[in-house]
PDB file of C-alpha atoms in Angstrom:
ATOM      1  CA  UNK Y   1      16.124  16.934  36.011  1.00  0.00           C
ATOM      2  CA  UNK Y   2      12.855  17.225  37.926  1.00  0.00           C
ATOM      3  CA  UNK Y   3      14.218  20.109  39.950  1.00  0.00           C
ATOM      4  CA  UNK Y   4      15.753  21.852  36.958  1.00  0.00           C
ATOM      5  CA  UNK Y   5      12.628  21.517  34.798  1.00  0.00           C
ATOM      6  CA  UNK Y   6      10.294  22.128  37.726  1.00  0.00           C
ATOM      7  CA  UNK Y   7       7.998  19.200  36.858  1.00  0.00           C
ATOM      8  CA  UNK Y   8       6.894  16.126  38.754  1.00  0.00           C
ATOM      9  CA  UNK Y   9       8.666  12.804  38.231  1.00  0.00           C
ATOM     10  CA  UNK Y  10       5.476  11.375  36.767  1.00  0.00           C
ATOM     11  CA  UNK Y  11       5.198  14.217  34.230  1.00  0.00           C
ATOM     12  CA  UNK Y  12       8.871  13.772  33.300  1.00  0.00           C
ATOM     13  CA  UNK Y  13       8.384  10.040  32.696  1.00  0.00           C
ATOM     14  CA  UNK Y  14       5.197  10.580  30.697  1.00  0.00           C
ATOM     15  CA  UNK Y  15       6.870  13.165  28.460  1.00  0.00           C
ATOM     16  CA  UNK Y  16       9.902  10.926  27.979  1.00  0.00           C
ATOM     17  CA  UNK Y  17       7.686   8.002  26.967  1.00  0.00           C
ATOM     18  CA  UNK Y  18       5.631  10.202  24.627  1.00  0.00           C
ATOM     19  CA  UNK Y  19       8.828  11.443  22.957  1.00  0.00           C
ATOM     20  CA  UNK Y  20      10.103   7.871  22.564  1.00  0.00           C
ATOM     21  CA  UNK Y  21       6.784   6.679  21.115  1.00  0.00           C
ATOM     22  CA  UNK Y  22       6.726   9.584  18.667  1.00  0.00           C
ATOM     23  CA  UNK Y  23      10.262   8.727  17.547  1.00  0.00           C
ATOM     24  CA  UNK Y  24       9.249   5.080  17.102  1.00  0.00           C
ATOM     25  CA  UNK Y  25       6.148   6.033  15.102  1.00  0.00           C
ATOM     26  CA  UNK Y  26       8.405   7.908  12.666  1.00  0.00           C
ATOM     27  CA  UNK Y  27      10.953   5.069  12.425  1.00  0.00           C
ATOM     28  CA  UNK Y  28      10.504   3.152   9.155  1.00  0.00           C
ATOM     29  CA  UNK Y  29      11.665  -0.184  10.607  1.00  0.00           C
ATOM     30  CA  UNK Y  30       9.156   0.111  13.462  1.00  0.00           C
ATOM     31  CA  UNK Y  31       6.376   1.041  11.021  1.00  0.00           C
ATOM     32  CA  UNK Y  32       7.128  -2.098   8.987  1.00  0.00           C
ATOM     33  CA  UNK Y  33       7.037  -4.244  12.134  1.00  0.00           C
ATOM     34  CA  UNK Y  34       3.762  -2.634  13.206  1.00  0.00           C
ATOM     35  CA  UNK Y  35       2.317  -3.244   9.739  1.00  0.00           C
ATOM     36  CA  UNK Y  36       3.412  -6.885   9.811  1.00  0.00           C
ATOM     37  CA  UNK Y  37       1.837  -7.316  13.246  1.00  0.00           C
ATOM     38  CA  UNK Y  38      -1.408  -5.729  12.021  1.00  0.00           C
ATOM     39  CA  UNK Y  39      -1.559  -7.856   8.855  1.00  0.00           C
ATOM     40  CA  UNK Y  40      -0.865 -10.996  10.929  1.00  0.00           C
ATOM     41  CA  UNK Y  41      -3.652 -10.114  13.361  1.00  0.00           C
ATOM     42  CA  UNK Y  42      -1.362  -9.596  16.372  1.00  0.00           C
ATOM     43  CA  UNK Y  43      -2.278  -5.898  16.654  1.00  0.00           C
ATOM     44  CA  UNK Y  44      -5.757  -4.421  16.235  1.00  0.00           C
ATOM     45  CA  UNK Y  45      -6.852  -1.402  14.202  1.00  0.00           C
ATOM     46  CA  UNK Y  46      -7.287   0.863  17.242  1.00  0.00           C
ATOM     47  CA  UNK Y  47      -3.662   0.328  18.255  1.00  0.00           C
ATOM     48  CA  UNK Y  48      -2.412   1.167  14.756  1.00  0.00           C
ATOM     49  CA  UNK Y  49      -4.637   4.257  14.667  1.00  0.00           C
ATOM     50  CA  UNK Y  50      -3.364   5.432  18.048  1.00  0.00           C
ATOM     51  CA  UNK Y  51       0.269   5.091  16.990  1.00  0.00           C
ATOM     52  CA  UNK Y  52       0.188   6.135  13.329  1.00  0.00           C
ATOM     53  CA  UNK Y  53      -2.928   8.287  13.103  1.00  0.00           C
ATOM     54  CA  UNK Y  54      -6.252   7.841  11.371  1.00  0.00           C
ATOM     55  CA  UNK Y  55      -5.124   8.294   7.754  1.00  0.00           C
ATOM     56  CA  UNK Y  56      -2.227   5.819   7.886  1.00  0.00           C
ATOM     57  CA  UNK Y  57      -4.278   3.282   9.860  1.00  0.00           C
ATOM     58  CA  UNK Y  58      -7.122   3.507   7.360  1.00  0.00           C
ATOM     59  CA  UNK Y  59      -4.680   2.978   4.479  1.00  0.00           C
ATOM     60  CA  UNK Y  60      -3.362  -0.149   6.188  1.00  0.00           C
ATOM     61  CA  UNK Y  61      -6.911  -1.369   6.876  1.00  0.00           C
ATOM     62  CA  UNK Y  62      -7.903  -0.979   3.224  1.00  0.00           C
ATOM     63  CA  UNK Y  63      -4.734  -2.720   2.093  1.00  0.00           C
ATOM     64  CA  UNK Y  64      -5.359  -5.585   4.529  1.00  0.00           C
ATOM     65  CA  UNK Y  65      -8.920  -5.979   3.261  1.00  0.00           C
ATOM     66  CA  UNK Y  66      -7.730  -6.043  -0.349  1.00  0.00           C
ATOM     67  CA  UNK Y  67      -5.096  -8.657   0.475  1.00  0.00           C
ATOM     68  CA  UNK Y  68      -7.677 -10.889   2.169  1.00  0.00           C
ATOM     69  CA  UNK Y  69     -10.044 -10.879  -0.809  1.00  0.00           C
ATOM     70  CA  UNK Y  70      -9.949 -13.615  -3.391  1.00  0.00           C
ATOM     71  CA  UNK Y  71     -10.124 -12.072  -6.842  1.00  0.00           C
ATOM     72  CA  UNK Y  72     -13.251 -13.075  -8.756  1.00  0.00           C
ATOM     73  CA  UNK Y  73     -12.877 -15.463 -11.630  1.00  0.00           C
ATOM     74  CA  UNK Y  74     -14.333 -14.179 -14.875  1.00  0.00           C
ATOM     75  CA  UNK Y  75     -17.367 -16.141 -16.007  1.00  0.00           C
ATOM     76  CA  UNK Y  76     -18.414 -16.371 -19.635  1.00  0.00           C
ATOM     77  CA  UNK Y  77     -21.967 -17.159 -20.575  1.00  0.00           C
ATOM     78  CA  UNK Y  78     -20.805 -18.715 -23.832  1.00  0.00           C
ATOM     79  CA  UNK Y  79     -17.524 -20.062 -25.125  1.00  0.00           C
ATOM     80  CA  UNK Y  80     -14.798 -17.586 -26.044  1.00  0.00           C
ATOM     81  CA  UNK Y  81     -15.012 -16.837 -29.777  1.00  0.00           C
ATOM     82  CA  UNK Y  82     -12.282 -18.074 -32.094  1.00  0.00           C
ATOM     83  CA  UNK Y  83      -9.739 -15.560 -33.400  1.00  0.00           C
ATOM     84  CA  UNK Y  84     -11.340 -15.685 -36.855  1.00  0.00           C
ATOM     85  CA  UNK Y  85     -14.793 -14.950 -35.468  1.00  0.00           C
ATOM     86  CA  UNK Y  86     -13.526 -12.258 -33.091  1.00  0.00           C
ATOM     87  CA  UNK Y  87     -11.442 -10.429 -35.690  1.00  0.00           C
ATOM     88  CA  UNK Y  88     -13.937 -11.175 -38.485  1.00  0.00           C
ATOM     89  CA  UNK Y  89     -11.316 -12.674 -40.740  1.00  0.00           C
ATOM     90  CA  UNK Y  90      -7.537 -12.639 -40.656  1.00  0.00           C
ATOM     91  CA  UNK Y  91      -5.800 -12.143 -37.343  1.00  0.00           C
ATOM     92  CA  UNK Y  92      -3.393  -9.178 -37.579  1.00  0.00           C
ATOM     93  CA  UNK Y  93       0.161  -9.686 -36.388  1.00  0.00           C
ATOM     94  CA  UNK Y  94       1.971  -7.161 -34.262  1.00  0.00           C
ATOM     95  CA  UNK Y  95       5.028  -5.528 -35.806  1.00  0.00           C
ATOM     96  CA  UNK Y  96       7.457  -3.176 -34.159  1.00  0.00           C
ATOM     97  CA  UNK Y  97       6.504   0.021 -35.983  1.00  0.00           C
ATOM     98  CA  UNK Y  98       9.212   2.047 -34.206  1.00  0.00           C
ATOM     99  CA  UNK Y  99      12.031   0.011 -35.733  1.00  0.00           C
ATOM    100  CA  UNK Y 100      10.474   0.020 -39.207  1.00  0.00           C
ATOM    101  CA  UNK Y 101      10.191   3.817 -39.381  1.00  0.00           C
ATOM    102  CA  UNK Y 102      12.774   5.654 -41.389  1.00  0.00           C
ATOM    103  CA  UNK Y 103      14.689   8.601 -39.923  1.00  0.00           C
ATOM    104  CA  UNK Y 104      12.572  10.935 -42.095  1.00  0.00           C
ATOM    105  CA  UNK Y 105       9.406   9.673 -40.359  1.00  0.00           C
ATOM    106  CA  UNK Y 106      10.818  10.453 -36.901  1.00  0.00           C
ATOM    107  CA  UNK Y 107      10.991  14.192 -37.655  1.00  0.00           C
ATOM    108  CA  UNK Y 108       7.197  14.282 -37.974  1.00  0.00           C
ATOM    109  CA  UNK Y 109       6.649  12.693 -34.551  1.00  0.00           C
TER     110      UNK Y 109
END
C-alpha cells in the first residue's frame, strides 16, 4: 500500500489511526462509553474535547456539573399559609372542564 499510495509507512499508519478514531468518535456506543468514563472521572475534559470537539465536550461538562450539584431546599421565613388563608375563603376544586362541555361548545373552540 505504501508503494501504491506513495506515502511513508508512518504516514499510512497515522492516517489509518486518524480514520479509526474519527469512526469511533461518530459511533454512538463509543460516545456513551466515553461519556460514562468522563462522568465517572476516568477521563478528563481535555480528552473528551480532543475526541468529540469543543461544543460536545462543553455540553458534557455542563451536564456533569449539574448532576454533581445538590438542589437547594426551599426555605420559608414563616409557616406556609393554610388553604383558607391562601385562597381567602373556600378552596376551589378542579373539575375536568373538557368532559363537561357540550358538543355545541366545542365548535367555538
